[in-house]
Short mmCIF file of C-alpha atoms and ligand atoms in Angstrom, two decimals:
data_model
loop_
_atom_site.label_atom_id
_atom_site.label_comp_id
_atom_site.label_asym_id
_atom_site.label_seq_id
_atom_site.Cartn_x
_atom_site.Cartn_y
_atom_site.Cartn_z
CA UNK A 1 8.49 -57.35 -113.10
CA UNK A 2 6.55 -60.58 -113.24
CA UNK A 3 8.17 -63.55 -114.99
CA UNK A 4 6.62 -66.77 -116.40
CA UNK A 5 6.48 -69.20 -113.38
CA UNK A 6 6.80 -72.80 -113.11
CA UNK A 7 3.39 -74.28 -113.75
CA UNK A 8 4.29 -77.59 -111.88
CA UNK A 9 4.19 -75.77 -108.54
CA UNK A 10 0.48 -76.17 -108.21
CA UNK A 11 -2.73 -74.10 -107.32
CA UNK A 12 -1.54 -71.10 -105.86
CA UNK A 13 -2.62 -70.24 -102.36
CA UNK A 14 -2.97 -66.54 -100.91
CA UNK A 15 0.40 -66.71 -99.38
CA UNK A 16 2.19 -68.23 -102.42
CA UNK A 17 0.40 -65.63 -104.86
CA UNK A 18 1.29 -62.69 -102.53
CA UNK A 19 4.97 -63.96 -102.07
CA UNK A 20 5.25 -64.14 -105.89
CA UNK A 21 4.24 -60.39 -106.38
CA UNK A 22 5.66 -58.78 -103.03
CA UNK A 23 8.99 -57.45 -102.64
CA UNK A 24 10.46 -57.27 -99.18
CA UNK A 25 12.17 -53.99 -99.94
CA UNK A 26 9.32 -52.47 -101.75
CA UNK A 27 6.88 -49.63 -100.88
CA UNK A 28 3.91 -50.62 -98.37
CA UNK A 29 0.59 -51.14 -99.96
CA UNK A 30 -2.28 -50.48 -97.15
CA UNK A 31 -5.62 -52.21 -96.80
CA UNK A 32 -7.98 -49.44 -97.21
CA UNK A 33 -10.31 -50.99 -94.66
CA UNK A 34 -7.91 -51.43 -91.85
CA UNK A 35 -4.61 -49.53 -92.70
CA UNK A 36 -2.95 -52.99 -92.22
CA UNK A 37 0.11 -53.77 -94.60
CA UNK A 38 -1.23 -56.04 -97.42
CA UNK A 39 2.33 -56.43 -99.07
CA UNK A 40 5.02 -54.51 -100.54
CA UNK A 41 5.61 -53.61 -104.20
CA UNK A 42 8.62 -52.89 -105.93
CA UNK A 43 8.38 -49.48 -107.64
CA UNK A 44 10.11 -49.45 -111.16
CA UNK A 45 11.52 -46.68 -113.06
CA UNK A 46 11.31 -45.22 -116.56
CA UNK A 47 14.40 -47.32 -117.40
CA UNK A 48 12.46 -50.58 -116.46
CA UNK A 49 9.94 -49.49 -118.85
CA UNK A 50 12.53 -49.36 -121.63
CA UNK A 51 13.83 -52.98 -120.67
CA UNK A 52 10.08 -54.26 -120.62
CA UNK A 53 9.24 -52.83 -123.86
CA UNK A 54 12.33 -54.30 -125.31
CA UNK A 55 11.60 -57.72 -124.10
CA UNK A 56 7.89 -57.77 -125.49
CA UNK A 57 9.02 -56.29 -128.74
CA UNK A 58 11.40 -58.97 -129.15
CA UNK A 59 8.66 -61.47 -128.47
CA UNK A 60 6.10 -59.91 -130.66
CA UNK A 61 6.89 -61.37 -134.07
CA UNK A 62 6.81 -65.08 -132.99
CA UNK A 63 3.58 -64.34 -131.12
CA UNK A 64 1.91 -62.90 -134.14
CA UNK A 65 3.17 -65.67 -136.16
CA UNK A 66 1.27 -68.46 -134.24
CA UNK A 67 -1.98 -69.53 -135.69
CA UNK A 68 -5.02 -67.54 -134.24
CA UNK A 69 -6.35 -70.99 -133.12
CA UNK A 70 -3.21 -71.27 -130.82
CA UNK A 71 -3.67 -67.85 -129.27
CA UNK A 72 -7.42 -68.64 -128.74
CA UNK A 73 -6.36 -72.00 -126.99
CA UNK A 74 -3.81 -69.95 -124.73
CA UNK A 75 -6.32 -67.36 -123.71
CA UNK A 76 -8.89 -70.27 -122.75
CA UNK A 77 -6.11 -71.90 -120.79
CA UNK A 78 -5.30 -68.44 -119.19
CA UNK A 79 -9.09 -68.29 -118.13
CA UNK A 80 -8.61 -71.94 -116.54
CA UNK A 81 -5.62 -70.73 -114.58
CA UNK A 82 -7.57 -67.78 -113.29
CA UNK A 83 -10.35 -70.15 -112.18
CA UNK A 84 -7.82 -72.33 -110.39
CA UNK A 85 -6.49 -69.24 -108.46
CA UNK A 86 -9.94 -67.58 -108.25
CA UNK A 87 -10.22 -67.44 -104.33
CA UNK A 88 -6.52 -66.25 -103.67
CA UNK A 89 -6.93 -63.66 -106.46
CA UNK A 90 -10.35 -62.57 -104.92
CA UNK A 91 -8.90 -62.22 -101.50
CA UNK A 92 -5.93 -60.18 -102.50
CA UNK A 93 -8.34 -57.95 -104.56
CA UNK A 94 -10.42 -57.49 -101.35
CA UNK A 95 -7.51 -56.60 -99.12
CA UNK A 96 -5.89 -54.29 -101.48
CA UNK A 97 -8.79 -52.63 -103.26
CA UNK A 98 -11.20 -52.89 -100.34
CA UNK A 99 -14.13 -54.36 -102.36
CA UNK A 100 -16.12 -57.11 -100.47
CA UNK A 101 -15.58 -60.75 -101.55
CA UNK A 102 -19.35 -61.00 -102.20
CA UNK A 103 -21.91 -59.09 -104.00
CA UNK A 104 -20.96 -57.72 -107.38
CA UNK A 105 -17.44 -57.39 -105.97
CA UNK A 106 -14.19 -59.02 -105.76
CA UNK A 107 -15.27 -62.81 -106.57
CA UNK A 108 -17.48 -61.35 -109.23
CA UNK A 109 -14.53 -59.46 -110.88
CA UNK A 110 -12.20 -62.37 -110.87
CA UNK A 111 -15.08 -64.48 -112.43
CA UNK A 112 -15.38 -61.61 -115.07
CA UNK A 113 -11.87 -61.83 -115.90
CA UNK A 114 -12.10 -65.55 -116.88
CA UNK A 115 -15.53 -64.84 -118.63
CA UNK A 116 -14.01 -62.05 -120.71
CA UNK A 117 -10.79 -63.92 -121.65
CA UNK A 118 -13.16 -66.98 -122.87
CA UNK A 119 -15.35 -64.37 -124.68
CA UNK A 120 -12.53 -62.85 -126.35
CA UNK A 121 -11.10 -66.06 -127.56
CA UNK A 122 -14.58 -66.82 -128.93
CA UNK A 123 -15.14 -63.69 -130.88
CA UNK A 124 -14.77 -64.09 -134.52
CA UNK A 125 -13.13 -61.57 -136.73
CA UNK A 126 -13.43 -62.82 -140.29
CA UNK A 127 -11.77 -60.96 -143.23
CA UNK A 128 -14.50 -58.63 -144.80
CA UNK A 129 -14.82 -58.40 -148.44
CA UNK A 130 -15.92 -54.85 -148.91
CA UNK A 131 -16.09 -54.68 -152.86
CA UNK A 132 -16.44 -57.78 -155.00
CA UNK A 133 -17.99 -56.54 -158.38
CA UNK A 134 -16.27 -58.60 -160.93
CA UNK A 135 -13.59 -55.75 -161.69
CA UNK A 136 -12.61 -54.91 -158.17
CA UNK A 137 -11.94 -57.41 -155.24
CA UNK A 138 -11.05 -55.69 -152.05
CA UNK A 139 -10.82 -57.07 -148.64
CA UNK A 140 -10.32 -55.54 -145.19
CA UNK A 141 -7.87 -57.49 -142.87
CA UNK A 142 -6.95 -56.82 -139.30
CA UNK A 143 -3.15 -57.20 -138.47
CA UNK A 144 -1.44 -56.77 -135.05
CA UNK A 145 -0.39 -53.54 -134.10
CA UNK A 146 2.79 -54.49 -132.31
CA UNK A 147 3.41 -53.67 -128.81
CA UNK A 148 0.45 -52.43 -126.58
CA UNK A 149 0.92 -50.24 -123.40
CA UNK A 150 -2.05 -51.00 -120.88
CA UNK A 151 -2.41 -48.37 -118.18
CA UNK A 152 -5.23 -48.99 -115.63
CA UNK A 153 -7.10 -47.40 -112.73
CA UNK A 154 -7.56 -48.68 -109.18
CA UNK A 155 -11.44 -49.30 -109.12
CA UNK A 156 -11.77 -52.61 -111.13
CA UNK A 157 -8.11 -53.17 -111.60
CA UNK A 158 -8.06 -56.91 -112.54
CA UNK A 159 -11.06 -56.73 -114.85
CA UNK A 160 -9.81 -53.67 -116.59
CA UNK A 161 -6.42 -55.05 -117.14
CA UNK A 162 -8.18 -58.06 -118.79
CA UNK A 163 -10.25 -55.99 -121.05
CA UNK A 164 -6.86 -54.47 -122.18
CA UNK A 165 -4.85 -57.47 -122.42
CA UNK A 166 -7.43 -60.14 -123.84
CA UNK A 167 -8.08 -58.65 -127.10
CA UNK A 168 -4.47 -57.30 -127.50
CA UNK A 169 -2.89 -60.81 -127.09
CA UNK A 170 -5.65 -62.41 -129.29
CA UNK A 171 -4.86 -60.06 -132.20
CA UNK A 172 -1.16 -61.02 -132.00
CA UNK A 173 0.31 -58.16 -130.08
CA UNK A 174 2.56 -58.28 -127.00
CA UNK A 175 1.71 -56.25 -123.74
CA UNK A 176 3.19 -54.28 -121.25
CA UNK A 177 0.84 -53.56 -118.27
CA UNK A 178 1.16 -50.41 -115.98
CA UNK A 179 -1.10 -50.86 -112.84
CA UNK A 180 -2.48 -48.20 -110.79
CA UNK A 181 -0.02 -47.26 -107.86
CA UNK A 182 -2.85 -47.89 -105.66
CA UNK A 183 -3.56 -51.51 -106.74
CA UNK A 184 -0.45 -52.65 -107.95
CA UNK A 185 -0.26 -56.17 -106.24
CA UNK A 186 -3.70 -57.32 -107.64
CA UNK A 187 -2.71 -56.70 -110.94
CA UNK A 188 0.79 -58.14 -110.66
CA UNK A 189 -0.81 -61.36 -109.17
CA UNK A 190 -3.16 -61.43 -112.16
CA UNK A 191 -0.27 -61.06 -114.70
CA UNK A 192 1.70 -63.70 -112.70
CA UNK A 193 -1.17 -66.24 -113.14
CA UNK A 194 -1.77 -65.60 -116.87
CA UNK A 195 2.07 -66.02 -117.34
CA UNK A 196 1.95 -69.48 -115.92
CA UNK A 197 0.43 -70.41 -119.41
CA UNK A 198 1.56 -67.66 -121.70
CA UNK A 199 5.07 -67.93 -123.50
CA UNK A 200 7.73 -65.79 -122.01
CA UNK A 201 7.69 -62.00 -122.74
CA UNK A 202 4.42 -62.05 -124.35
CA UNK A 203 2.83 -60.12 -121.32
CA UNK A 204 4.69 -58.19 -118.55
CA UNK A 205 3.75 -55.69 -115.93
CA UNK A 206 5.67 -52.63 -114.80
CA UNK A 207 4.48 -51.28 -111.42
CA UNK A 208 5.37 -47.70 -110.59
CA UNK A 209 4.00 -44.21 -110.56
CA UNK A 210 3.11 -41.52 -113.18
CA UNK A 211 6.53 -41.33 -114.69
CA UNK A 212 6.14 -45.12 -115.52
CA UNK A 213 2.78 -44.48 -117.33
CA UNK A 214 4.15 -41.36 -119.09
CA UNK A 215 7.24 -43.21 -120.48
CA UNK A 216 5.01 -45.88 -121.62
CA UNK A 217 2.70 -43.54 -123.40
CA UNK A 218 5.60 -41.63 -125.22
CA UNK A 219 7.64 -44.74 -125.99
CA UNK A 220 8.77 -45.01 -129.59
CA UNK A 221 8.36 -48.79 -129.56
CA UNK A 222 4.82 -48.74 -127.97
CA UNK A 223 2.39 -48.64 -130.95
CA UNK A 224 -0.84 -48.48 -129.08
CA UNK A 225 -1.98 -47.55 -125.56
CA UNK A 226 -5.09 -48.74 -123.92
CA UNK A 227 -5.98 -46.38 -121.08
CA UNK A 228 -8.60 -46.42 -118.62
CA UNK A 229 -8.62 -43.52 -115.82
CA UNK A 230 -9.35 -39.97 -115.48
CA UNK A 231 -10.01 -37.51 -118.12
CA UNK A 232 -7.01 -35.24 -117.15
CA UNK A 233 -4.55 -38.10 -117.39
CA UNK A 234 -6.21 -39.12 -120.62
CA UNK A 235 -5.62 -35.63 -121.99
CA UNK A 236 -1.86 -36.00 -120.84
CA UNK A 237 -1.54 -39.22 -122.86
CA UNK A 238 -2.93 -37.67 -125.85
CA UNK A 239 -0.20 -35.19 -125.57
CA UNK A 240 2.62 -37.46 -124.68
CA UNK A 241 1.73 -39.73 -127.43
CA UNK A 242 1.54 -37.18 -130.39
CA UNK A 243 5.17 -37.38 -131.38
CA UNK A 244 4.87 -41.27 -132.15
CA UNK A 245 1.33 -41.02 -133.56
CA UNK A 246 0.19 -43.79 -131.40
CA UNK A 247 -3.25 -45.41 -131.59
CA UNK A 248 -5.25 -44.78 -128.44
CA UNK A 249 -8.20 -46.09 -126.76
CA UNK A 250 -9.26 -43.93 -123.93
CA UNK A 251 -11.87 -44.99 -121.39
CA UNK A 252 -12.05 -41.94 -119.19
CA UNK A 253 -14.36 -40.30 -116.49
CA UNK A 254 -18.11 -40.20 -116.34
CA UNK A 255 -20.99 -38.59 -114.34
CA UNK A 256 -23.87 -40.67 -115.70
CA UNK A 257 -27.28 -39.44 -115.71
CA UNK A 258 -30.50 -41.58 -115.02
CA UNK A 259 -33.86 -40.38 -115.97
CA UNK A 260 -36.78 -41.87 -114.15
CA UNK A 261 -40.23 -41.38 -116.11
CA UNK A 262 -43.34 -40.74 -114.18
CA UNK A 263 -44.98 -44.52 -115.16
CA UNK A 264 -42.41 -46.33 -113.25
CA UNK A 265 -43.45 -48.79 -110.23
CA UNK A 266 -40.80 -47.18 -107.66
CA UNK A 267 -40.44 -50.25 -105.41
CA UNK A 268 -39.76 -52.48 -108.60
CA UNK A 269 -36.84 -50.25 -109.92
CA UNK A 270 -35.37 -49.38 -106.40
CA UNK A 271 -32.82 -52.30 -106.18
CA UNK A 272 -31.82 -51.60 -109.83
CA UNK A 273 -31.15 -47.92 -108.98
CA UNK A 274 -29.27 -48.82 -106.01
CA UNK A 275 -26.86 -51.10 -107.79
CA UNK A 276 -26.62 -48.75 -110.76
CA UNK A 277 -25.42 -46.13 -108.43
CA UNK A 278 -23.34 -47.91 -105.56
CA UNK A 279 -21.82 -50.81 -107.21
CA UNK A 280 -18.29 -50.91 -105.92
CA UNK A 281 -19.26 -48.46 -103.39
CA UNK A 282 -19.78 -45.88 -106.24
CA UNK A 283 -16.33 -46.37 -107.57
CA UNK A 284 -17.26 -47.10 -111.10
CA UNK A 285 -16.74 -45.04 -114.25
CA UNK A 286 -20.28 -45.97 -115.66
CA UNK A 287 -22.13 -45.84 -112.25
CA UNK A 288 -25.34 -43.95 -112.00
CA UNK A 289 -24.25 -40.47 -110.33
CA UNK A 290 -27.09 -38.03 -111.06
CA UNK A 291 -30.59 -39.27 -110.85
CA UNK A 292 -33.36 -37.20 -112.37
CA UNK A 293 -36.83 -38.22 -111.06
CA UNK A 294 -40.21 -36.92 -112.43
CA UNK A 295 -41.88 -34.96 -109.70
CA UNK A 296 -45.08 -37.35 -109.78
CA UNK A 297 -42.87 -40.15 -108.40
CA UNK A 298 -39.96 -38.20 -106.80
CA UNK A 299 -41.09 -38.85 -103.16
CA UNK A 300 -42.11 -42.64 -103.62
CA UNK A 301 -38.72 -43.15 -105.73
CA UNK A 302 -36.79 -41.54 -102.92
CA UNK A 303 -38.56 -43.50 -100.13
CA UNK A 304 -38.23 -46.95 -102.00
CA UNK A 305 -34.51 -46.28 -102.91
CA UNK A 306 -33.84 -45.28 -99.11
CA UNK A 307 -35.31 -48.45 -97.72
CA UNK A 308 -33.10 -50.57 -100.30
CA UNK A 309 -29.97 -48.73 -99.58
CA UNK A 310 -30.48 -48.90 -95.54
CA UNK A 311 -30.42 -52.75 -96.06
CA UNK A 312 -27.05 -52.91 -97.64
CA UNK A 313 -24.07 -53.78 -95.32
CA UNK A 314 -20.97 -51.85 -95.37
CA UNK A 315 -17.85 -52.94 -93.83
CA UNK A 316 -14.62 -54.95 -94.19
CA UNK A 317 -14.37 -56.89 -97.53
CA UNK A 318 -13.23 -60.10 -96.09
CA UNK A 319 -16.45 -60.33 -94.16
CA UNK A 320 -18.77 -62.48 -96.08
CA UNK A 321 -21.96 -60.46 -95.07
CA UNK A 322 -20.79 -57.19 -96.56
CA UNK A 323 -21.75 -55.97 -100.02
CA UNK A 324 -20.16 -52.45 -99.88
CA UNK A 325 -16.48 -51.57 -98.79
CA UNK A 326 -14.51 -48.53 -98.02
CA UNK A 327 -13.29 -45.97 -100.53
CA UNK A 328 -9.89 -47.23 -101.79
CA UNK A 329 -7.80 -44.37 -100.79
CA UNK A 330 -7.91 -41.02 -98.68
CA UNK A 331 -7.95 -38.75 -101.49
CA UNK A 332 -11.13 -40.30 -102.95
CA UNK A 333 -12.60 -40.07 -99.40
CA UNK A 334 -11.74 -36.42 -99.18
CA UNK A 335 -13.52 -35.66 -102.59
CA UNK A 336 -16.72 -37.45 -101.46
CA UNK A 337 -16.82 -35.72 -98.06
CA UNK A 338 -16.08 -32.45 -99.52
CA UNK A 339 -18.88 -32.76 -102.12
CA UNK A 340 -21.43 -34.04 -99.70
CA UNK A 341 -20.64 -31.41 -97.16
CA UNK A 342 -20.91 -28.64 -99.76
CA UNK A 343 -24.40 -30.03 -100.67
CA UNK A 344 -25.49 -29.95 -96.98
CA UNK A 345 -24.36 -26.58 -96.76
CA UNK A 346 -26.44 -25.45 -99.72
CA UNK A 347 -29.42 -26.60 -98.26
CA UNK A 348 -29.83 -30.05 -99.83
CA UNK A 349 -31.47 -32.62 -97.92
CA UNK A 350 -29.55 -35.59 -96.76
CA UNK A 351 -31.88 -38.68 -96.81
CA UNK A 352 -29.38 -41.32 -95.57
CA UNK A 353 -25.65 -41.13 -94.48
CA UNK A 354 -23.36 -38.20 -95.02
CA UNK A 355 -22.14 -38.69 -91.63
CA UNK A 356 -18.75 -40.77 -91.48
CA UNK A 357 -17.06 -41.62 -88.17
CA UNK A 358 -13.84 -39.68 -88.20
CA UNK A 359 -12.38 -42.11 -85.53
CA UNK A 360 -13.04 -45.27 -87.44
CA UNK A 361 -10.24 -47.02 -89.19
CA UNK A 362 -10.16 -47.26 -93.00
CA UNK A 363 -11.71 -44.94 -95.49
CA UNK A 364 -15.35 -45.81 -94.87
CA UNK A 365 -17.91 -43.37 -96.22
CA UNK A 366 -21.36 -44.22 -95.58
CA UNK A 367 -24.02 -44.72 -98.32
CA UNK A 368 -25.42 -41.25 -98.96
CA UNK A 369 -28.56 -40.21 -100.66
CA UNK A 370 -29.21 -36.45 -101.20
CA UNK A 371 -32.61 -35.12 -102.05
CA UNK A 372 -33.87 -31.68 -103.14
CA UNK A 373 -30.59 -30.63 -104.65
CA UNK A 374 -30.05 -28.05 -107.57
CA UNK A 375 -28.66 -29.47 -110.99
CA UNK A 376 -25.60 -27.00 -110.81
CA UNK A 377 -24.48 -28.18 -107.15
CA UNK A 378 -20.94 -29.54 -107.11
CA UNK A 379 -22.10 -33.07 -106.12
CA UNK A 380 -24.01 -33.25 -109.31
CA UNK A 381 -21.75 -31.53 -111.58
CA UNK A 382 -18.48 -33.10 -110.59
CA UNK A 383 -17.41 -36.66 -110.68
CA UNK A 384 -17.60 -37.80 -107.18
CA UNK A 385 -16.71 -41.41 -107.76
CA UNK A 386 -18.12 -42.68 -104.44
CA UNK A 387 -21.30 -43.66 -102.37
CA UNK A 388 -23.27 -40.67 -102.79
CA UNK A 389 -26.26 -40.18 -105.09
CA UNK A 390 -27.95 -36.71 -105.68
CA UNK A 391 -31.72 -37.05 -106.77
CA UNK A 392 -32.86 -34.09 -108.61
CA UNK A 393 -36.56 -33.34 -109.33
CA UNK A 394 -37.91 -32.41 -112.92
CA UNK A 395 -41.21 -31.41 -114.39
CA UNK A 396 -40.86 -32.02 -118.10
CA UNK A 397 -38.75 -34.70 -120.08
CA UNK A 398 -37.27 -31.86 -122.24
CA UNK A 399 -35.72 -30.44 -119.07
CA UNK A 400 -34.59 -33.66 -117.78
CA UNK A 401 -32.74 -34.37 -121.10
CA UNK A 402 -31.24 -30.90 -121.06
CA UNK A 403 -29.71 -31.58 -117.68
CA UNK A 404 -28.69 -35.04 -118.38
CA UNK A 405 -26.67 -33.60 -121.43
CA UNK A 406 -25.26 -30.42 -119.96
CA UNK A 407 -21.76 -31.64 -118.68
CA UNK A 408 -18.79 -32.31 -120.79
CA UNK A 409 -18.76 -36.14 -120.23
CA UNK A 410 -20.99 -38.90 -121.43
CA UNK A 411 -19.89 -42.37 -120.63
CA UNK A 412 -23.21 -44.11 -119.77
CA UNK A 413 -26.79 -43.01 -119.03
CA UNK A 414 -30.10 -44.70 -118.28
CA UNK A 415 -33.88 -44.28 -118.57
CA UNK A 416 -36.09 -46.05 -116.16
CA UNK A 417 -39.93 -46.50 -117.38
CA UNK A 418 -42.60 -49.31 -117.56
CA UNK A 419 -42.90 -48.59 -121.38
CA UNK A 420 -39.75 -49.54 -123.07
CA UNK A 421 -40.39 -47.75 -126.38
CA UNK A 422 -40.89 -44.34 -124.34
CA UNK A 423 -37.71 -45.12 -122.70
CA UNK A 424 -35.90 -45.86 -126.09
CA UNK A 425 -37.32 -42.57 -127.39
CA UNK A 426 -35.61 -40.57 -124.43
CA UNK A 427 -32.50 -42.74 -124.83
CA UNK A 428 -31.98 -41.50 -128.36
CA UNK A 429 -31.60 -37.85 -127.26
CA UNK A 430 -28.99 -38.62 -124.60
CA UNK A 431 -25.26 -37.93 -125.18
CA UNK A 432 -23.90 -41.11 -123.91
CA UNK A 433 -21.67 -44.11 -125.25
CA UNK A 434 -24.39 -46.55 -123.69
CA UNK A 435 -27.86 -46.05 -122.54
CA UNK A 436 -29.30 -48.63 -120.45
CA UNK A 437 -33.35 -49.08 -120.11
CA UNK A 438 -34.29 -50.07 -116.40
CA UNK A 439 -30.65 -50.74 -115.40
CA UNK A 440 -27.62 -48.95 -115.19
CA UNK A 441 -23.88 -50.07 -115.89
CA UNK A 442 -24.08 -53.52 -116.87
CA UNK A 443 -21.36 -54.53 -119.40
CA UNK A 444 -21.23 -57.69 -121.59
CA UNK A 445 -17.99 -59.05 -123.47
CA UNK A 446 -19.87 -59.13 -126.77
CA UNK A 447 -21.47 -55.55 -126.69
CA UNK A 448 -19.27 -52.66 -127.50
CA UNK A 449 -18.47 -50.10 -124.84
CA UNK A 450 -16.93 -46.60 -125.03
CA UNK A 451 -17.44 -42.97 -124.29
CA UNK A 452 -18.95 -39.84 -125.70
CA UNK A 453 -17.42 -36.15 -125.23
CA UNK A 454 -14.58 -36.22 -122.72
CA UNK A 455 -15.24 -39.72 -121.40
CA UNK A 456 -12.97 -40.60 -124.27
CA UNK A 457 -12.90 -42.53 -127.62
CA UNK A 458 -12.30 -45.96 -129.11
CA UNK A 459 -14.57 -49.01 -128.31
CA UNK A 460 -13.65 -52.23 -126.28
CA UNK A 461 -15.25 -55.61 -126.30
CA UNK A 462 -16.69 -57.86 -129.23
CA UNK A 463 -15.57 -57.53 -132.56
CA UNK A 464 -15.12 -53.93 -132.40
CA UNK A 465 -12.81 -54.37 -129.35
CA UNK A 466 -10.53 -56.62 -131.47
CA UNK A 467 -10.39 -54.02 -134.33
CA UNK A 468 -9.26 -51.59 -131.81
CA UNK A 469 -5.99 -53.46 -131.11
CA UNK A 470 -5.36 -54.18 -134.80
CA UNK A 471 -4.32 -52.37 -137.87
CA UNK A 472 -6.59 -52.42 -140.65
CA UNK A 473 -5.15 -53.37 -143.98
CA UNK A 474 -6.93 -53.42 -147.44
CA UNK A 475 -5.84 -55.95 -149.86
CA UNK A 476 -7.13 -54.61 -153.17
CA UNK A 477 -6.67 -57.18 -156.18
P1 LIG I 501 -5.81 -41.68 -113.00
O1 LIG I 501 -6.13 -41.05 -114.34
O2 LIG I 501 -5.37 -40.97 -111.97
O3 LIG I 501 -4.85 -42.92 -113.06
C1 LIG I 501 -4.98 -43.87 -114.03
C2 LIG I 501 -3.60 -44.40 -114.41
O4 LIG I 501 -2.90 -43.45 -115.09
C3 LIG I 501 -2.77 -44.78 -113.17
O5 LIG I 501 -2.15 -46.24 -113.61
C4 LIG I 501 -1.74 -43.82 -113.04
O6 LIG I 501 -0.50 -44.03 -112.66
C5 LIG I 501 -1.56 -43.47 -114.70
N1 LIG I 501 -0.90 -42.07 -114.98
C6 LIG I 501 -1.13 -41.14 -114.11
N2 LIG I 501 -0.38 -40.00 -114.78
C7 LIG I 501 -0.06 -40.52 -116.08
C8 LIG I 501 0.66 -39.94 -117.24
N3 LIG I 501 0.88 -38.57 -117.15
N4 LIG I 501 0.78 -40.68 -118.16
C9 LIG I 501 0.52 -41.98 -118.31
N5 LIG I 501 -0.25 -42.52 -117.26
C10 LIG I 501 -0.46 -41.82 -116.08
O7 LIG I 501 -7.31 -42.40 -112.60
P2 LIG I 501 -7.66 -43.21 -111.42
O8 LIG I 501 -7.93 -42.25 -110.26
O9 LIG I 501 -6.90 -44.40 -111.17
O10 LIG I 501 -9.11 -43.91 -111.78
C11 LIG I 501 -10.34 -43.20 -111.67
C12 LIG I 501 -10.83 -42.53 -112.94
O11 LIG I 501 -10.80 -43.59 -113.84
C13 LIG I 501 -12.20 -41.95 -112.85
O12 LIG I 501 -12.11 -40.78 -113.61
C14 LIG I 501 -13.06 -42.90 -113.47
O13 LIG I 501 -14.11 -42.47 -114.10
C15 LIG I 501 -12.08 -43.48 -114.65
N6 LIG I 501 -12.45 -44.70 -115.21
C16 LIG I 501 -13.00 -44.90 -116.31
C17 LIG I 501 -13.50 -45.99 -116.97
C18 LIG I 501 -14.09 -46.15 -118.28
O14 LIG I 501 -14.32 -47.53 -118.75
N7 LIG I 501 -14.33 -45.03 -118.97
C19 LIG I 501 -13.46 -47.14 -116.15
C20 LIG I 501 -12.83 -47.20 -114.97
C21 LIG I 501 -12.38 -45.76 -114.43
#
């Protein structure tokens, strides 16, 4: 478990940061690009969760009693600490998660952590007067919940931890973080850096497996769980949190559709489509996973996208030239390989990729574009969470909307058109928490983000995100 550290020891280096979070007797954590050992993590038990919860619970009243301005100041100082440690944090993230330093990857993710802390610190949440008619005066206040359990995935491990931690702390809660077993060191390092400025026991992390997450979500002294991960785990958390009626924010799986209208300029949108689909080598919840293109522009969009995709270098993250990395783990690689192979076997046309080198080290799967594929193909219907994009032809907009909406998930979606009003009219029919126009997947700390259907419930970011980690209380009188 991370502890507050001595801030006089200076700016961390890669080695000092790794030394602070690695345990010589712990489990090996491997670099997904090379198979080399990055570090060793101490796996904690459910009993360790109990101890961590007890410590943050004891610290919570004093944290909540601080003035909001003091917590704001500490969040800004935490952002300063991340910026001072940005390069070693990015290097550790790159080695452990696999994502390159450059492009919208490791340095970008660390930068986003600082930016989200600052934006969360700057978000106002004034008391709302709901009725004031001379007879009745009623106000809506937002009080701390207590202890928040923050359970996260491996794809954006640092950024998602900050999304959970920053609003929770701002609202006067204390937090126990449970990182993914695939990327524990990155999150432990982030928490370590935050704890160089935060008071003791306001924030701690417990690395471990499912049992650790399960204990946190059933724990009687945890009042709220912020969870980002798969829909199946989200369903398990709903069940295990039932006895204690915990508040939940669930950011779950997605399989986002993009609809390209016939009026687009294919070359102008090709790069936006590429990054919408392949950011973080496709390991992104709200990435473009199913592209529906009108038959009039299908061949031109496919050709323009293929040209862009061919030019994007993939390789080891520490090589400054790369913008795409390996898949983070073998299980994810196997899912992508199985689904692309099945698509090929069904007669779909592989435009690019689909041919990983079985003898190469690491979990590299090439950027893969698949054309002339049916909407019910498993590569379209299942969340493949990797660097493969099926491109489906459509004739009428009603048909495209029906295909986009037919799955039981609805995190994001996008509409691509030269006519913003036409795109917005289509957007209104899409069952997704966010619909982007001529872009896909961009998030902003002031814009609420959340899912529809089995992509989860609850909102993050902005004032809505602060309310989600608070208890509303009406003062009537
Ligand atoms: P996962 O559900 O396998 O694991 C997520 C976390 O839950 C891990 O820390 C894991 O140890 C923990 N966990 C596992 N079983 C648990 C249990 N029974 N109780 C409590 N915790 C438990 O997800 P993953 O493979 O790490 O992440 C990929 C998934 O996350 C994808 O489906 C992706 O779409 C989703 N995701 C969603 C968002 C979003 O904002 N909606 C963002 C990123 C990722």
